[in-house]
Amino acid sequence: EADIYQTPRYLVIGTGKKITLECSQTMGHDKMYWYQQDPGMELHLIHYSYGVNSTEKGDLSSESTVSRIRTEHFPLTLESARPSHTSQYLCASRGRGPNYGYTFGSGTRLTVV
Amino acid sequence: LAKTTQPISMDSYEGQEVNITCSHNNIATNDYITWYQQFPSQGPRFIIQGYKTKVTNEVASLFIPADRKSSTLSLPRVSLSDTAVYYCLVGEGNTDKLIFGTGTRLQVFP
């Protein structure tokens, strides 16, 4: 049973459209992350957050933006989608302490046509 | 963050034990070792985490030698449903971010 939810699961959208990928977690985790993964390739960190009102860019440059107004919610927005944004976007969260693994959502597979 | 090296792919048959080794020569004193499993079109799933010696849970075992420069994920009696990509990650105990490598693609045959 998932404790972190991503919607939509699949999205096909036209070039130039603005989109927001939703991510919510019910575990009260402070740290949340967005990863981007192309098929068969490794995950790349694009954004993360330590808590409310905290956002940081990850290792892979991304044209997307994120916000963290509530602990449980970490949406990702693309102001103007392009075909190069076609990918899978994975949201994750992590609890405190050294031995807390990440919990990932099921992902949003985005296709920009 | 310590870089990890693991085999790109491995093949096995149902019922066999599978051992996937990961090298992390530059592991720091406060780094933990974590393994994740990922099925196609899903997010990675936490399998096991350890700091030293041996850790066992209901899914797998993790063996870490004294120098901690490598670790081995052991999957007992694999089944077809264990076909997935397995990632070895090394990071600080309370790291803000983990970096995923290419992982090991395990294919289990009947």
Coordinates of C-alpha atoms in Angstrom, one line a residue:
Chain A
E1 CA 0.0 0.0 0.0
A2 CA 1.6 3.2 -1.2
D3 CA 2.3 6.0 1.3
I4 CA 3.4 8.4 -1.5
Y5 CA 1.1 9.2 -4.3
Q6 CA 1.8 10.6 -7.7
T7 CA -0.7 11.8 -10.2
P8 CA -1.3 11.5 -13.0
R9 CA 0.2 8.1 -13.7
Y10 CA 0.4 8.8 -17.5
L11 CA 0.2 12.1 -19.3
V12 CA 0.3 13.0 -23.0
I13 CA 0.4 16.7 -23.6
G14 CA 1.1 19.1 -26.4
T15 CA 4.2 21.3 -26.8
G16 CA 3.9 24.6 -25.0
K17 CA 1.4 23.5 -22.4
K18 CA 1.9 24.2 -18.7
I19 CA 1.7 21.1 -16.5
T20 CA 2.0 20.2 -12.9
L21 CA 2.9 16.8 -11.6
E22 CA 1.5 16.1 -8.2
C23 CA 3.2 14.3 -5.4
S24 CA 1.8 13.7 -1.9
Q25 CA 3.0 11.6 1.0
T26 CA 1.2 10.7 4.2
M27 CA 4.3 9.8 6.3
G28 CA 5.1 13.2 7.6
H29 CA 8.5 13.1 6.0
D30 CA 10.5 16.3 5.8
K31 CA 12.7 15.4 2.9
M32 CA 11.2 15.0 -0.6
Y33 CA 12.8 14.5 -4.0
W34 CA 12.1 14.5 -7.7
Y35 CA 14.0 12.2 -10.0
Q36 CA 13.9 12.0 -13.8
Q37 CA 14.4 8.7 -15.5
D38 CA 14.5 7.9 -19.2
P39 CA 13.6 4.2 -20.2
G40 CA 16.4 1.8 -19.3
M41 CA 18.5 4.6 -17.9
E42 CA 19.6 5.7 -14.4
L43 CA 17.7 8.1 -12.2
H44 CA 18.8 11.7 -12.1
L45 CA 18.0 14.0 -9.2
I46 CA 16.4 17.2 -10.4
H47 CA 14.9 18.8 -7.2
Y48 CA 14.8 18.2 -3.5
S49 CA 13.4 19.8 -0.4
Y50 CA 14.4 19.7 3.3
G51 CA 11.0 20.8 4.5
V52 CA 8.4 23.5 4.1
N53 CA 9.6 26.5 2.1
S54 CA 12.8 24.7 1.2
T55 CA 13.7 23.8 -2.3
E56 CA 17.0 23.0 -4.0
K57 CA 18.1 22.0 -7.5
G58 CA 19.5 18.6 -8.0
D59 CA 22.4 17.4 -10.0
L60 CA 20.6 17.3 -13.4
S61 CA 19.7 20.7 -14.8
S62 CA 15.9 20.9 -15.3
E63 CA 13.6 23.5 -16.6
S64 CA 11.0 22.4 -14.1
T65 CA 10.2 24.2 -10.8
V66 CA 9.0 22.9 -7.5
S67 CA 7.3 24.3 -4.4
R68 CA 6.8 23.1 -0.9
I69 CA 4.1 24.9 0.9
R70 CA 2.9 21.9 2.9
T71 CA 5.0 19.1 4.3
E72 CA 3.0 16.4 2.5
H73 CA 2.9 18.1 -0.9
F74 CA 5.7 18.6 -3.4
P75 CA 4.4 19.4 -6.9
L76 CA 6.6 19.8 -10.0
T77 CA 5.7 22.3 -12.7
L78 CA 6.7 22.7 -16.3
E79 CA 5.7 26.1 -17.5
S80 CA 6.1 25.2 -21.2
A81 CA 6.4 21.5 -22.0
R82 CA 8.7 20.4 -24.8
P83 CA 9.3 17.0 -26.4
S84 CA 12.7 16.9 -24.6
H85 CA 10.8 16.8 -21.3
T86 CA 9.4 13.4 -22.3
S87 CA 10.5 11.1 -19.5
Q88 CA 9.4 9.3 -16.3
Y89 CA 9.3 11.6 -13.2
L90 CA 9.6 9.9 -9.8
C91 CA 8.9 11.5 -6.5
A92 CA 10.4 10.2 -3.3
S93 CA 10.4 11.0 0.4
R94 CA 12.7 10.1 3.3
G95 CA 12.3 10.2 7.1
R96 CA 14.8 11.3 9.6
G97 CA 17.7 9.4 10.9
P98 CA 20.6 7.6 9.3
N99 CA 18.9 4.4 8.5
Y100 CA 15.7 5.5 6.7
G101 CA 15.4 4.4 3.1
Y102 CA 13.7 6.4 0.5
T103 CA 10.0 5.7 -0.4
F104 CA 9.2 6.2 -4.0
G105 CA 6.0 6.9 -5.8
S106 CA 4.9 4.9 -8.9
G107 CA 6.0 7.7 -11.1
T108 CA 4.4 9.9 -13.8
R109 CA 5.2 8.9 -17.4
L110 CA 5.1 12.2 -19.4
T111 CA 5.0 12.3 -23.1
V112 CA 5.1 15.7 -24.9
V113 CA 4.1 15.7 -28.5
Chain B
L1 CA 29.4 11.0 -2.2
A2 CA 31.1 7.7 -2.8
K3 CA 30.9 6.3 -6.3
T4 CA 29.7 2.7 -6.7
T5 CA 30.5 0.1 -9.4
Q6 CA 28.3 -2.9 -10.0
P7 CA 27.8 -5.4 -12.9
I8 CA 25.6 -4.1 -15.6
S9 CA 23.6 -7.3 -15.9
M10 CA 23.3 -10.8 -14.4
D11 CA 21.3 -13.9 -15.4
S12 CA 20.0 -16.6 -13.1
Y13 CA 17.5 -19.4 -13.0
E14 CA 14.6 -19.8 -10.6
G15 CA 15.5 -21.3 -7.3
Q16 CA 19.1 -20.2 -7.4
E17 CA 20.8 -17.9 -5.0
V18 CA 22.0 -14.6 -6.6
N19 CA 24.8 -12.5 -5.2
I20 CA 25.3 -9.0 -6.6
T21 CA 28.5 -7.3 -5.6
C22 CA 29.0 -3.6 -5.4
S23 CA 32.4 -1.8 -5.1
H24 CA 32.6 1.5 -3.2
N25 CA 36.3 2.1 -2.6
N26 CA 35.9 5.7 -1.4
I27 CA 33.2 5.0 1.2
A28 CA 33.3 7.4 4.1
T29 CA 33.2 6.6 7.8
N30 CA 29.6 7.7 8.2
D31 CA 28.3 6.2 5.0
Y32 CA 25.6 3.6 4.9
I33 CA 25.1 1.1 2.1
T34 CA 21.6 0.8 0.7
W35 CA 20.1 -1.4 -2.0
Y36 CA 17.0 -0.7 -4.0
Q37 CA 15.0 -2.8 -6.5
Q38 CA 13.2 -1.3 -9.5
F39 CA 10.6 -3.0 -11.8
P40 CA 9.9 -1.4 -15.2
S41 CA 7.6 1.6 -15.0
Q42 CA 7.8 1.7 -11.2
G43 CA 9.7 3.7 -8.7
P44 CA 12.6 2.0 -6.9
R45 CA 11.8 0.0 -3.7
F46 CA 14.0 -0.1 -0.6
I47 CA 15.4 -3.6 -0.1
I48 CA 18.0 -3.4 2.6
Q49 CA 20.5 -1.1 4.3
G50 CA 23.6 -1.8 6.3
Y51 CA 26.7 -0.3 7.8
K52 CA 29.0 -3.3 8.5
T53 CA 29.0 -7.1 8.8
K54 CA 25.8 -8.7 7.9
V55 CA 22.2 -7.6 7.7
T56 CA 19.3 -9.9 7.0
N57 CA 15.6 -9.2 6.4
E58 CA 12.7 -11.2 4.9
V59 CA 13.8 -10.3 1.4
A60 CA 17.6 -10.4 1.3
S61 CA 20.9 -10.4 3.1
L62 CA 23.6 -7.8 2.8
F63 CA 27.2 -8.7 3.5
I64 CA 29.7 -6.0 4.2
P65 CA 33.4 -6.9 4.8
A66 CA 35.4 -5.2 7.5
D67 CA 37.0 -2.7 5.1
R68 CA 33.6 -1.7 3.8
K69 CA 35.0 -1.2 0.3
S70 CA 32.4 -3.5 -1.2
S71 CA 29.1 -5.1 -0.3
T72 CA 27.1 -8.1 -1.6
L73 CA 23.4 -8.3 -1.9
S74 CA 22.3 -11.9 -1.6
L75 CA 18.8 -13.0 -2.9
P76 CA 18.0 -16.5 -1.8
R77 CA 16.1 -18.8 -4.2
V78 CA 15.1 -16.2 -6.8
S79 CA 11.9 -16.4 -8.7
L80 CA 10.8 -14.9 -12.0
S81 CA 9.3 -11.9 -10.1
D82 CA 12.8 -11.0 -8.9
T83 CA 13.7 -9.9 -12.5
A84 CA 14.4 -6.2 -12.0
V85 CA 17.2 -3.6 -11.7
Y86 CA 19.1 -3.5 -8.5
Y87 CA 20.8 -0.4 -7.3
C88 CA 23.6 -0.1 -4.8
L89 CA 23.9 3.3 -3.2
V90 CA 26.3 4.8 -0.7
G91 CA 25.8 8.0 1.2
E92 CA 26.1 9.7 4.5
G93 CA 23.9 8.5 7.2
N94 CA 21.6 11.4 6.9
T95 CA 22.5 12.5 3.4
D96 CA 20.2 14.9 1.7
K97 CA 20.4 13.1 -1.6
L98 CA 21.4 9.8 -3.0
I99 CA 22.9 9.3 -6.4
F100 CA 21.7 6.4 -8.4
G101 CA 24.1 4.6 -10.8
T102 CA 23.2 2.4 -13.7
G103 CA 22.3 -0.6 -11.4
T104 CA 22.5 -4.3 -12.2
R105 CA 19.8 -5.7 -14.4
L106 CA 18.9 -9.2 -13.1
Q107 CA 17.1 -11.5 -15.4
V108 CA 15.7 -14.7 -13.9
F109 CA 14.8 -17.5 -16.3
P110 CA 12.5 -20.4 -15.6

